[in-house]
Coordinates of C-alpha atoms and ligand atoms in Angstrom, one line a residue:
X182 CA 52.5 -11.8 14.7
X183 CA 51.1 -8.3 15.4
X184 CA 53.0 -5.1 14.3
X185 CA 53.9 -4.4 17.9
X186 CA 55.2 -7.9 18.3
X187 CA 57.4 -7.7 15.2
X188 CA 58.9 -4.3 16.1
X189 CA 59.7 -5.4 19.6
X190 CA 63.0 -6.9 20.8
X191 CA 62.5 -10.7 20.8
X192 CA 63.5 -12.8 23.8
X193 CA 62.3 -16.1 25.3
X194 CA 61.6 -14.7 28.8
X195 CA 61.2 -11.4 30.5
X196 CA 62.1 -11.4 34.2
X197 CA 60.7 -8.5 36.3
X198 CA 62.6 -7.6 39.5
X199 CA 66.3 -8.2 40.4
X200 CA 65.7 -9.4 44.0
X201 CA 66.5 -12.9 45.3
X202 CA 64.0 -14.6 43.0
X203 CA 64.6 -12.6 39.8
X204 CA 68.3 -13.0 40.0
X205 CA 67.9 -16.8 40.4
X206 CA 65.2 -16.7 37.6
X207 CA 67.8 -15.3 35.2
X208 CA 70.3 -17.9 36.3
X209 CA 68.0 -20.9 35.9
X210 CA 66.3 -19.8 32.7
X211 CA 69.7 -19.1 31.1
X212 CA 70.8 -22.6 32.2
X213 CA 67.8 -24.0 30.3
X214 CA 69.0 -22.2 27.2
X215 CA 66.5 -19.2 27.2
X216 CA 67.4 -15.8 26.0
X217 CA 66.3 -13.5 28.9
X218 CA 65.7 -9.9 29.5
X219 CA 65.4 -8.6 33.0
X220 CA 64.0 -5.3 34.2
X221 CA 64.6 -3.7 37.6
X222 CA 63.4 -0.3 38.8
X223 CA 66.3 0.2 41.2
X224 CA 69.9 1.1 40.3
X225 CA 71.2 -2.4 41.1
X226 CA 70.3 -5.9 42.3
X227 CA 68.9 -6.7 45.7
X228 CA 65.2 -6.2 45.7
X229 CA 64.1 -6.0 49.3
X230 CA 67.7 -5.6 50.3
X231 CA 68.1 -2.8 47.9
X232 CA 65.1 -0.8 48.8
X233 CA 64.8 -1.4 52.6
X234 CA 68.0 0.3 53.7
X235 CA 66.4 1.9 56.7
X236 CA 68.3 2.1 60.0
X237 CA 68.4 -1.3 61.7
X238 CA 67.2 -3.3 58.7
X239 CA 68.3 -6.8 59.4
X240 CA 67.2 -10.3 58.4
X241 CA 65.2 -12.5 60.8
X242 CA 66.4 -15.8 59.2
X243 CA 69.8 -17.2 60.1
X244 CA 72.4 -16.2 57.5
X245 CA 73.3 -19.8 56.7
X246 CA 69.7 -20.5 55.5
X247 CA 69.3 -17.1 53.8
X248 CA 71.4 -17.9 50.8
X249 CA 71.5 -19.6 47.4
X250 CA 72.2 -23.3 47.2
X251 CA 72.9 -23.7 43.5
X252 CA 76.7 -23.2 43.7
X253 CA 79.0 -25.1 46.1
X254 CA 81.8 -22.6 45.2
X255 CA 79.6 -19.7 46.3
X256 CA 78.7 -21.3 49.6
X257 CA 82.4 -22.0 50.2
X258 CA 83.7 -18.6 49.4
X259 CA 81.1 -16.4 51.1
X260 CA 81.7 -15.6 54.8
X261 CA 78.7 -14.4 56.9
X262 CA 79.8 -12.3 59.8
X263 CA 76.9 -13.0 62.2
X264 CA 73.8 -15.1 62.7
X265 CA 71.3 -12.4 61.6
X266 CA 73.2 -10.0 59.2
X267 CA 72.2 -6.4 58.7
X268 CA 70.9 -5.1 55.4
X269 CA 74.4 -3.9 54.0
X270 CA 75.8 -7.4 54.3
X271 CA 72.8 -9.1 52.6
X272 CA 72.9 -6.5 49.8
X273 CA 76.7 -7.1 49.5
X274 CA 76.0 -10.8 49.2
X275 CA 73.5 -10.3 46.4
X276 CA 75.8 -8.0 44.6
X277 CA 78.6 -10.6 44.9
X278 CA 76.3 -13.3 43.4
X279 CA 75.3 -10.9 40.6
X280 CA 79.0 -10.3 39.8
X281 CA 80.1 -13.9 40.0
X282 CA 77.4 -15.2 37.8
X283 CA 77.2 -12.2 35.5
X284 CA 73.5 -11.7 36.3
X285 CA 73.7 -7.9 35.7
X286 CA 74.3 -8.3 32.0
X287 CA 70.8 -9.5 31.5
X288 CA 69.1 -6.8 33.6
X289 CA 68.2 -3.3 32.5
X290 CA 68.2 -1.2 35.7
X291 CA 66.4 2.0 36.5
X292 CA 63.6 0.7 34.3
X293 CA 60.0 0.2 35.5
X294 CA 57.8 -2.3 33.7
X295 CA 54.5 -0.5 33.1
X296 CA 52.5 -3.1 31.2
X297 CA 52.6 -6.7 30.1
X298 CA 50.0 -7.8 27.5
X299 CA 49.3 -11.3 26.3
X300 CA 48.7 -11.7 22.5
X301 CA 46.3 -14.6 22.1
X302 CA 47.3 -15.1 18.5
X303 CA 51.1 -15.0 18.8
X304 CA 51.0 -16.6 22.2
X305 CA 53.5 -14.2 23.5
X306 CA 53.8 -11.3 26.0
X307 CA 54.5 -7.8 25.0
X308 CA 56.2 -6.0 27.9
X309 CA 56.6 -2.2 27.9
X310 CA 58.6 0.0 30.2
X311 CA 58.8 3.6 31.4
X312 CA 61.9 4.0 29.3
X313 CA 60.1 3.2 26.1
X314 CA 61.3 -0.5 25.8
X315 CA 59.0 -2.9 23.9
X316 CA 60.0 -6.5 24.4
X317 CA 58.2 -9.6 23.1
X318 CA 58.7 -12.7 25.2
X319 CA 57.1 -16.2 25.2
X320 CA 57.4 -16.3 29.0
X321 CA 57.0 -13.7 31.8
X322 CA 58.4 -14.1 35.3
X323 CA 57.0 -11.6 37.7
X324 CA 59.5 -11.8 40.5
X325 CA 58.3 -8.5 41.8
X326 CA 58.4 -9.3 45.5
X327 CA 55.7 -9.9 48.1
X328 CA 56.6 -7.0 50.3
X329 CA 57.6 -4.4 47.7
X330 CA 54.7 -2.1 47.0
X331 CA 54.9 0.5 49.9
X332 CA 51.7 1.6 51.6
X333 CA 51.3 5.2 52.5
X334 CA 48.1 5.7 54.5
X335 CA 46.1 8.7 53.4
X336 CA 46.7 11.0 56.5
X337 CA 44.8 14.2 56.3
X338 CA 47.0 17.2 55.2
X339 CA 50.0 15.0 54.8
X340 CA 51.3 17.4 52.0
X341 CA 51.3 20.4 54.4
X342 CA 54.1 19.0 56.5
X343 CA 57.3 21.1 56.0
X344 CA 59.6 18.5 57.4
X345 CA 60.9 15.2 55.7
X346 CA 58.6 12.2 55.2
X347 CA 60.3 8.9 54.4
X348 CA 58.8 5.4 53.8
X349 CA 61.1 2.7 55.1
X350 CA 60.8 0.8 51.9
X351 CA 62.2 3.7 49.9
X352 CA 65.0 4.8 52.2
X353 CA 67.4 7.3 50.7
X354 CA 70.8 5.7 49.8
X355 CA 72.7 8.7 51.2
X356 CA 71.1 8.0 54.7
X357 CA 69.5 10.4 57.1
X358 CA 71.1 12.5 59.9
X359 CA 69.0 12.1 63.0
X360 CA 71.3 13.9 65.4
X361 CA 69.3 16.3 67.6
X362 CA 66.1 15.8 65.4
X363 CA 62.6 15.4 66.5
X364 CA 61.5 12.2 64.8
X365 CA 58.1 10.5 64.5
X366 CA 57.8 6.8 63.5
X367 CA 54.4 5.6 62.4
X368 CA 54.0 1.8 62.6
X369 CA 55.4 -0.9 64.9
X370 CA 55.6 -4.0 62.7
X371 CA 58.9 -5.8 62.1
X372 CA 60.2 -2.7 60.3
X373 CA 59.1 0.0 62.8
X374 CA 60.5 -2.0 65.7
X375 CA 63.9 -2.2 64.0
X376 CA 63.9 1.5 63.2
X377 CA 62.8 2.5 66.7
X378 CA 65.4 0.4 68.6
X379 CA 68.1 1.7 66.2
X380 CA 67.5 5.4 66.1
X381 CA 66.3 5.9 69.7
X382 CA 69.9 6.5 70.9
X383 CA 70.6 8.9 68.0
X384 CA 67.7 11.2 67.9
X385 CA 66.9 14.3 69.9
X386 CA 63.3 13.2 70.5
X387 CA 61.4 10.2 69.3
X388 CA 57.6 9.8 69.1
X389 CA 56.3 6.3 68.2
X390 CA 52.8 6.1 66.8
X391 CA 51.5 2.6 67.5
X392 CA 48.2 1.2 66.4
X393 CA 48.6 -2.5 67.3
X394 CA 51.1 -3.7 69.8
X395 CA 53.0 -6.8 68.6
X396 CA 54.4 -9.9 70.3
X397 CA 58.2 -10.1 69.7
X398 CA 61.2 -12.4 70.5
X399 CA 64.6 -11.0 71.6
X400 CA 67.1 -11.7 68.9
X401 CA 70.3 -13.6 69.8
X402 CA 72.8 -12.5 67.3
X403 CA 76.3 -13.9 68.0
X404 CA 79.2 -13.0 65.6
X405 CA 80.6 -16.0 63.7
X406 CA 84.3 -16.9 63.9
X407 CA 86.2 -18.9 61.4
X408 CA 85.4 -22.2 63.2
X409 CA 81.6 -21.4 63.2
X410 CA 81.8 -20.6 59.5
X411 CA 83.8 -23.7 58.6
X412 CA 81.2 -25.8 60.5
X413 CA 78.3 -24.2 58.7
X414 CA 79.9 -24.6 55.3
X415 CA 80.8 -28.3 56.0
X416 CA 77.1 -28.8 57.0
X417 CA 75.7 -26.9 54.1
X418 CA 74.5 -29.9 52.0
X419 CA 72.7 -31.4 55.0
X420 CA 71.3 -28.0 55.8
X421 CA 69.9 -27.5 52.3
X422 CA 68.1 -30.9 52.6
X423 CA 66.8 -30.0 56.0
X424 CA 65.3 -26.6 55.1
X425 CA 63.5 -28.3 52.2
X426 CA 61.8 -30.7 54.5
X427 CA 60.4 -28.4 57.2
X428 CA 57.1 -26.6 57.7
X429 CA 58.5 -23.1 57.1
X430 CA 61.7 -23.6 55.2
X431 CA 63.8 -23.0 58.3
X432 CA 66.2 -25.5 59.9
X433 CA 63.9 -25.8 62.9
X434 CA 60.5 -27.5 62.7
X435 CA 57.5 -28.3 64.9
X436 CA 58.3 -30.5 67.9
X437 CA 56.3 -33.3 69.4
X438 CA 56.6 -31.9 73.0
X439 CA 53.3 -32.1 74.9
X440 CA 53.5 -28.7 76.5
X441 CA 50.0 -28.8 78.0
X442 CA 50.7 -32.1 79.8
X443 CA 53.6 -30.5 81.7
X444 CA 53.3 -29.1 85.2
X445 CA 53.6 -25.2 85.3
X446 CA 57.3 -25.2 86.2
X447 CA 58.3 -27.6 83.5
X448 CA 56.2 -25.7 81.0
X449 CA 57.8 -22.4 81.9
X450 CA 61.2 -24.0 81.6
X451 CA 60.4 -25.4 78.2
X452 CA 59.1 -22.0 77.0
X453 CA 62.2 -20.3 78.3
X454 CA 64.4 -22.8 76.5
X455 CA 62.7 -22.1 73.2
X456 CA 62.6 -18.4 73.8
X457 CA 66.4 -18.3 74.7
X458 CA 67.2 -19.5 71.2
X459 CA 66.5 -15.9 70.2
X460 CA 65.1 -16.8 66.8
X461 CA 61.7 -17.4 65.1
X462 CA 62.1 -20.9 66.4
X463 CA 60.0 -19.9 69.5
X464 CA 57.2 -19.4 67.0
X465 CA 57.5 -21.9 64.1
X466 CA 59.9 -24.3 65.6
X467 CA 58.0 -25.0 68.9
X468 CA 54.7 -26.8 68.7
X469 CA 52.1 -26.6 65.9
X470 CA 49.3 -26.1 68.5
X471 CA 50.5 -22.5 68.9
X472 CA 48.9 -21.7 65.6
X473 CA 45.9 -24.1 65.8
X474 CA 44.7 -24.3 69.4
X475 CA 43.3 -21.4 71.4
X476 CA 44.4 -22.8 74.8
X477 CA 48.0 -23.5 73.7
X478 CA 48.1 -20.1 71.9
X479 CA 47.0 -18.4 75.2
X480 CA 50.0 -20.0 77.0
X481 CA 52.4 -18.6 74.5
X482 CA 50.7 -15.2 74.5
X483 CA 50.8 -14.9 78.3
X484 CA 54.4 -15.9 78.4
X485 CA 55.5 -13.3 75.9
X486 CA 53.3 -10.6 77.6
X487 CA 55.1 -11.2 80.9
X488 CA 58.5 -11.0 79.1
X489 CA 57.5 -7.6 77.6
X490 CA 56.1 -6.2 80.8
X491 CA 59.3 -7.1 82.8
X492 CA 61.4 -4.8 80.6
X493 CA 59.3 -1.6 80.6
X494 CA 59.7 0.7 83.6
X495 CA 56.5 2.6 83.4
X496 CA 53.5 0.2 83.9
X497 CA 51.2 2.5 81.8
X498 CA 53.6 2.4 78.9
X499 CA 53.9 -1.4 79.4
X500 CA 50.1 -1.7 79.2
X501 CA 50.3 -0.1 75.7
X502 CA 53.2 -2.3 74.5
X503 CA 51.5 -5.5 75.5
X504 CA 49.2 -6.9 72.8
X505 CA 45.6 -6.9 73.8
X506 CA 43.7 -7.9 70.7
X507 CA 45.2 -11.0 69.1
X508 CA 47.0 -14.2 70.0
X509 CA 50.8 -14.8 69.7
X510 CA 52.0 -15.7 66.3
X511 CA 48.8 -15.0 64.4
X512 CA 50.6 -12.1 62.8
X513 CA 54.3 -11.9 61.9
X514 CA 56.4 -12.1 65.1
X515 CA 59.4 -9.6 64.8
X516 CA 62.7 -10.3 66.4
X517 CA 64.0 -7.3 68.5
X518 CA 67.0 -6.0 70.3
X519 CA 66.5 -3.5 73.1
X520 CA 63.2 -2.4 71.6
X521 CA 61.4 -2.1 74.9
X522 CA 64.4 -0.4 76.6
X523 CA 64.0 2.4 74.1
X524 CA 60.7 3.3 75.9
X525 CA 62.5 3.7 79.2
X526 CA 64.5 6.6 77.7
X527 CA 63.3 10.0 78.6
X528 CA 63.4 11.2 75.0
X529 CA 61.1 8.5 73.7
X530 CA 57.3 8.8 73.8
X531 CA 54.8 6.2 72.8
X532 CA 51.4 7.3 71.4
X533 CA 48.6 4.8 71.0
X534 CA 46.8 6.0 67.9
X535 CA 44.0 3.6 69.0
X536 CA 43.4 5.7 72.1
X537 CA 44.4 9.1 70.6
X538 CA 44.1 8.8 66.8
X539 CA 46.1 10.9 64.3
X540 CA 43.8 13.7 63.2
X541 CA 46.0 15.4 60.6
X542 CA 49.5 16.4 59.6
X543 CA 50.3 20.1 60.2
X544 CA 53.1 22.2 58.8
X545 CA 55.1 21.5 62.0
X546 CA 54.2 17.9 62.8
X547 CA 51.4 15.6 63.6
X548 CA 48.2 16.4 65.5
X549 CA 46.4 13.6 67.4
X550 CA 43.2 14.0 69.4
X551 CA 45.6 14.8 72.4
X552 CA 47.4 17.7 70.7
X553 CA 50.2 18.6 68.2
X554 CA 53.7 17.1 68.3
X555 CA 56.4 19.1 66.5
X556 CA 58.5 16.9 64.2
X557 CA 61.4 17.4 61.8
X558 CA 61.2 13.9 60.2
X559 CA 58.3 11.4 59.9
X560 CA 59.2 7.8 59.1
X561 CA 56.4 5.8 57.6
X562 CA 57.0 2.2 58.7
X563 CA 53.5 1.5 57.5
X564 CA 54.2 -1.7 55.5
X565 CA 53.2 -2.9 52.1
X566 CA 50.3 -3.9 49.8
X567 CA 51.5 -7.5 50.3
X568 CA 51.4 -10.3 47.8
X569 CA 49.4 -8.5 45.1
X570 CA 50.5 -4.8 45.2
X571 CA 53.6 -5.2 43.0
X572 CA 51.7 -7.3 40.5
X573 CA 48.6 -5.1 40.2
X574 CA 50.7 -1.9 39.9
X575 CA 51.7 -3.3 36.5
X576 CA 49.0 -3.2 33.8
X577 CA 48.9 -7.0 33.2
X578 CA 46.5 -8.1 30.5
X579 CA 45.9 -11.8 30.0
X580 CA 43.6 -13.7 27.5
X581 CA 41.1 -11.5 25.7
X582 CA 42.7 -8.4 27.2
X583 CA 41.5 -9.2 30.7
X584 CA 43.2 -6.9 33.3
X585 CA 44.7 -8.8 36.3
X586 CA 43.9 -5.8 38.5
X587 CA 40.2 -5.8 37.5
X588 CA 40.0 -9.6 37.5
X589 CA 41.2 -9.8 41.1
X590 CA 39.0 -6.8 42.2
X591 CA 35.9 -8.4 40.6
X592 CA 36.4 -12.1 41.3
X593 CA 38.7 -12.1 44.3
X594 CA 42.4 -12.8 44.2
X595 CA 42.9 -16.2 42.5
X596 CA 46.1 -18.1 41.7
X597 CA 47.2 -21.7 41.3
X598 CA 49.6 -22.3 44.1
X599 CA 50.9 -18.7 43.8
X600 CA 52.7 -19.8 40.6
X601 CA 50.3 -19.0 37.8
X602 CA 46.8 -17.5 37.3
X603 CA 44.1 -19.1 35.1
X604 CA 43.6 -16.8 32.1
X605 CA 47.2 -15.5 32.0
X606 CA 49.2 -18.2 30.1
X607 CA 53.0 -18.3 30.4
X608 CA 53.0 -15.8 33.3
X609 CA 54.7 -17.1 36.4
X610 CA 55.0 -15.5 39.8
X611 CA 57.1 -15.9 43.0
X612 CA 55.9 -14.8 46.5
X613 CA 52.4 -14.4 45.1
X614 CA 49.2 -15.3 47.1
X615 CA 48.5 -18.8 48.1
X616 CA 52.0 -20.2 48.3
X617 CA 53.9 -20.5 51.5
X618 CA 56.4 -18.1 50.0
X619 CA 53.9 -15.3 50.5
X620 CA 54.5 -15.3 54.3
X621 CA 55.0 -18.7 56.0
X622 CA 58.5 -19.5 54.8
X623 CA 62.1 -18.6 55.1
X624 CA 61.9 -16.6 51.9
X625 CA 65.0 -17.9 50.0
X626 CA 64.0 -21.6 50.6
X627 CA 60.6 -21.1 49.0
X628 CA 61.7 -18.7 46.3
X629 CA 64.4 -21.1 45.1
X630 CA 61.9 -24.0 45.1
X631 CA 59.4 -21.9 43.1
X632 CA 62.0 -20.7 40.6
X633 CA 63.2 -24.3 40.1
X634 CA 59.7 -25.4 39.4
X635 CA 59.0 -22.6 37.0
X636 CA 62.3 -23.2 35.1
X637 CA 61.4 -26.9 34.8
X638 CA 57.9 -26.1 33.6
X639 CA 59.1 -23.6 31.0
X640 CA 61.7 -26.2 29.8
X641 CA 58.9 -28.9 29.5
X642 CA 56.7 -26.6 27.4
X643 CA 59.6 -25.8 25.1
X644 CA 60.8 -29.4 24.8
X645 CA 57.4 -30.7 24.0
X646 CA 57.1 -28.2 21.1
X647 CA 54.2 -26.4 22.7
X648 CA 53.7 -22.7 23.1
X649 CA 51.8 -22.0 26.2
X650 CA 50.8 -23.3 29.6
X651 CA 48.3 -22.1 32.2
X652 CA 46.4 -23.8 35.0
X653 CA 42.9 -25.0 34.1
X654 CA 40.0 -23.5 36.0
X655 CA 39.4 -26.7 37.9
X656 CA 42.8 -27.1 39.4
X657 CA 42.8 -23.4 40.4
X658 CA 39.5 -23.7 42.2
X659 CA 40.6 -26.9 43.9
X660 CA 43.7 -25.2 45.1
X661 CA 41.8 -22.2 46.5
X662 CA 39.4 -24.6 48.3
X663 CA 42.3 -26.5 49.8
X664 CA 44.0 -23.3 50.7
X665 CA 41.0 -22.0 52.5
X666 CA 40.4 -25.2 54.3
X667 CA 43.9 -25.3 55.7
X668 CA 43.8 -21.6 56.5
X669 CA 40.7 -22.1 58.6
X670 CA 42.3 -24.8 60.6
X671 CA 44.6 -22.1 62.0
X672 CA 44.0 -19.1 64.2
X673 CA 45.6 -16.7 61.7
X674 CA 42.4 -15.6 59.9
X675 CA 41.0 -14.3 63.3
X676 CA 43.6 -11.5 63.4
X677 CA 44.0 -8.4 61.2
X678 CA 47.3 -7.9 59.5
X679 CA 48.9 -7.9 56.0
X680 CA 48.7 -11.7 56.2
X681 CA 44.9 -11.3 55.7
X682 CA 45.1 -8.3 53.4
X683 CA 43.3 -6.2 56.0
X684 CA 46.0 -3.5 56.1
X685 CA 44.8 -2.3 52.6
X686 CA 41.4 -0.7 52.4
X687 CA 39.0 -2.6 50.2
X688 CA 41.4 -5.6 49.8
X689 CA 39.5 -8.9 50.0
X690 CA 40.2 -10.6 53.3
X691 CA 41.8 -14.0 52.7
X692 CA 44.9 -15.5 54.1
X693 CA 47.7 -14.6 51.6
X694 CA 50.0 -17.5 52.4
X695 CA 49.4 -21.2 52.1
X696 CA 49.4 -22.6 55.7
X697 CA 49.8 -26.3 54.8
X698 CA 53.6 -26.3 55.1
X699 CA 56.4 -25.5 52.7
X700 CA 57.4 -29.2 52.6
X701 CA 53.9 -30.3 51.7
X702 CA 53.7 -27.5 49.1
X703 CA 57.0 -28.7 47.6
X704 CA 55.6 -32.3 47.4
X705 CA 52.5 -31.0 45.5
X706 CA 54.7 -29.1 43.1
X707 CA 57.0 -32.1 42.5
X708 CA 54.0 -34.3 41.9
X709 CA 52.6 -31.9 39.3
X710 CA 55.9 -31.9 37.5
X711 CA 56.1 -35.7 37.6
X712 CA 52.5 -35.9 36.2
X713 CA 53.5 -33.5 33.4
X714 CA 51.3 -30.7 34.8
X715 CA 48.0 -32.6 34.9
X716 CA 45.2 -30.1 35.2
X717 CA 47.1 -27.4 33.2
X718 CA 46.1 -26.4 29.7
X719 CA 49.1 -26.8 27.4
X720 CA 48.7 -25.6 23.9
Ligands
NAP26 P1 53.6 -4.2 58.8 O1 53.9 -5.4 59.5 O2 52.4 -4.2 57.9 O3 53.5 -3.0 59.8 C1 53.0 -1.8 59.5 C2 52.7 -1.0 60.7 O4 52.2 0.3 60.3 C3 51.8 -1.6 61.7 O5 52.2 -1.3 63.0 C4 50.5 -0.9 61.3 O6 49.5 -0.9 62.4 C5 51.0 0.5 61.1 N1 50.1 1.3 60.3 C6 49.6 1.1 59.0 N2 48.8 2.0 58.7 C7 48.6 2.8 59.7 C8 47.8 4.0 60.0 N3 47.0 4.5 59.1 N4 47.9 4.6 61.2 C9 48.8 4.1 62.2 N5 49.5 3.0 62.0 C10 49.4 2.4 60.8 O7 54.8 -3.7 57.8 P2 56.4 -3.9 58.1 O8 56.7 -3.6 59.5 O9 57.1 -3.1 57.1 O10 56.7 -5.4 57.9 C11 56.1 -6.1 56.8 C12 56.8 -7.4 56.7 O11 58.1 -7.3 56.1 C13 57.0 -8.1 58.0 O12 55.9 -8.7 58.6 C14 58.1 -9.1 57.6 O13 57.5 -10.2 57.0 C15 58.9 -8.3 56.6 N6 60.0 -7.7 57.4 C16 61.0 -8.6 57.7 C17 62.1 -8.1 58.5 C18 63.1 -9.1 58.9 O14 63.2 -10.2 58.4 N7 63.9 -8.7 59.8 C19 62.1 -6.8 58.8 C20 61.1 -5.9 58.4 C21 60.1 -6.4 57.7 P3 48.5 -2.2 62.5 O15 49.4 -3.3 62.9 O16 47.5 -1.8 63.4 O17 48.0 -2.4 61.1

């Protein structure tokens, strides 16, 4: 053991991040008898639901599948108020779970992990933080989130602006007063859309800077009454089974409907029926051809374009709001509520930065090629360095001192099923590239599956008296080849978005999430466990 190792606090596992996965990681690893130490940069638990407290933040998965399944008592006692709860309710739920299962006692908050270094001799990780902690652990769980490293585009003279700039992923806890203010929102992804539709009625004047128009689905968000809740709780066991068996970890799944064989009226009626559910079911609970077949995709695209156009009064504004450069569902489809109606308000202006690009920030606002717009507040709804950002912002060093950041820069991003990386023994990840969790999954379904697999794997290593596990080079290469093959069967790689890494300059362009289905991924994971991690190096 090195001097650093012996001076360090000794634990069995370090868990980084107190979001959905990290909290569950603590719970499951403790159950397996491990001594754990968690670190979280925020003041409390919640992860995404701690940081993203921007106006209108709301989940796009139904509440009854956006929860933990490990405790019947928890399911019985927690009451969801509506189908798609807003951020405060989900944050409250996660705090309730943390209290009930005493998760907090194993986390140190307001502490950022700066580095994690693997010691080849001791076969342990040394984790260091910005608060001076040095912890030695056999296992490292990086539950750092897939959408947690905010992206701030390098706008010229951004620092000159005298007003307030806020990234949605770092929203101030005390909130922001918009009354009478001139507000600019940059970005119209799932986040920007929620912000715009929420603050449009509150602000003095709103300018929305859109680069790419998105397809959307109107959210249907009924309140639950006691009878609804009782029904959902009674059906929870069956629901748990169901979400584990579907393509994207939702309760809906691909249907066998032959849409293209229908006459135009029947087809329109079918599309309207799916659309009226007001959920992501129109996308990943309709027919798989929507993601695989250009002609089917064109039918969906045309349908949604007509729906958008019908709601916008000014046809010139509608032209800008209708997507023109990609097919429906090849990037994340946001749910919206009265988003398009916001653009019918006289105090809301849409600026296409494709047509009139942002030239610079000024002291007073933003200047595009069309002129200067005065602003008091600029909201960056500009997204995240998805999948890899949170991992590479930590100085992770694997075997032989290899830096994960350099490794991925030089050799491309590589993982084995988004769970481990060859060359980084005993390091596990959730929501990392090349698992469905990275994008094509109801996040809690996939995160719980991954954490369960990780906890079982760690337990196996300990019980067999071994010290370390990592995927062999062959299994990793095989997974990457399979991942690419499946990705290329879909239309997704044809479109730019964070799914492809194209929102980050210089990031290798490769589909981040495994597109072969969460249920198939689960089967591969289960098989690996049953075969005692064949293809992994266990020392
Ligand atoms: P995003 O989807 O990456 O959207 C970022 C937006 O910023 C895009 O409109 C992008 O334009 C724009 N942008 C980026 N750089 C720009 C620049 N230099 N100039 C002008 N515009 C720029 O990020 P997000 O909206 O935060 O959403 C990320 C993901 O978080 C979602 O896809 C979803 O998975 C998750 N999310 C979920 C929910 C929910 O469940 N309800 C809510 C919010 C977010 P381009 O499109 O042209 O790149």
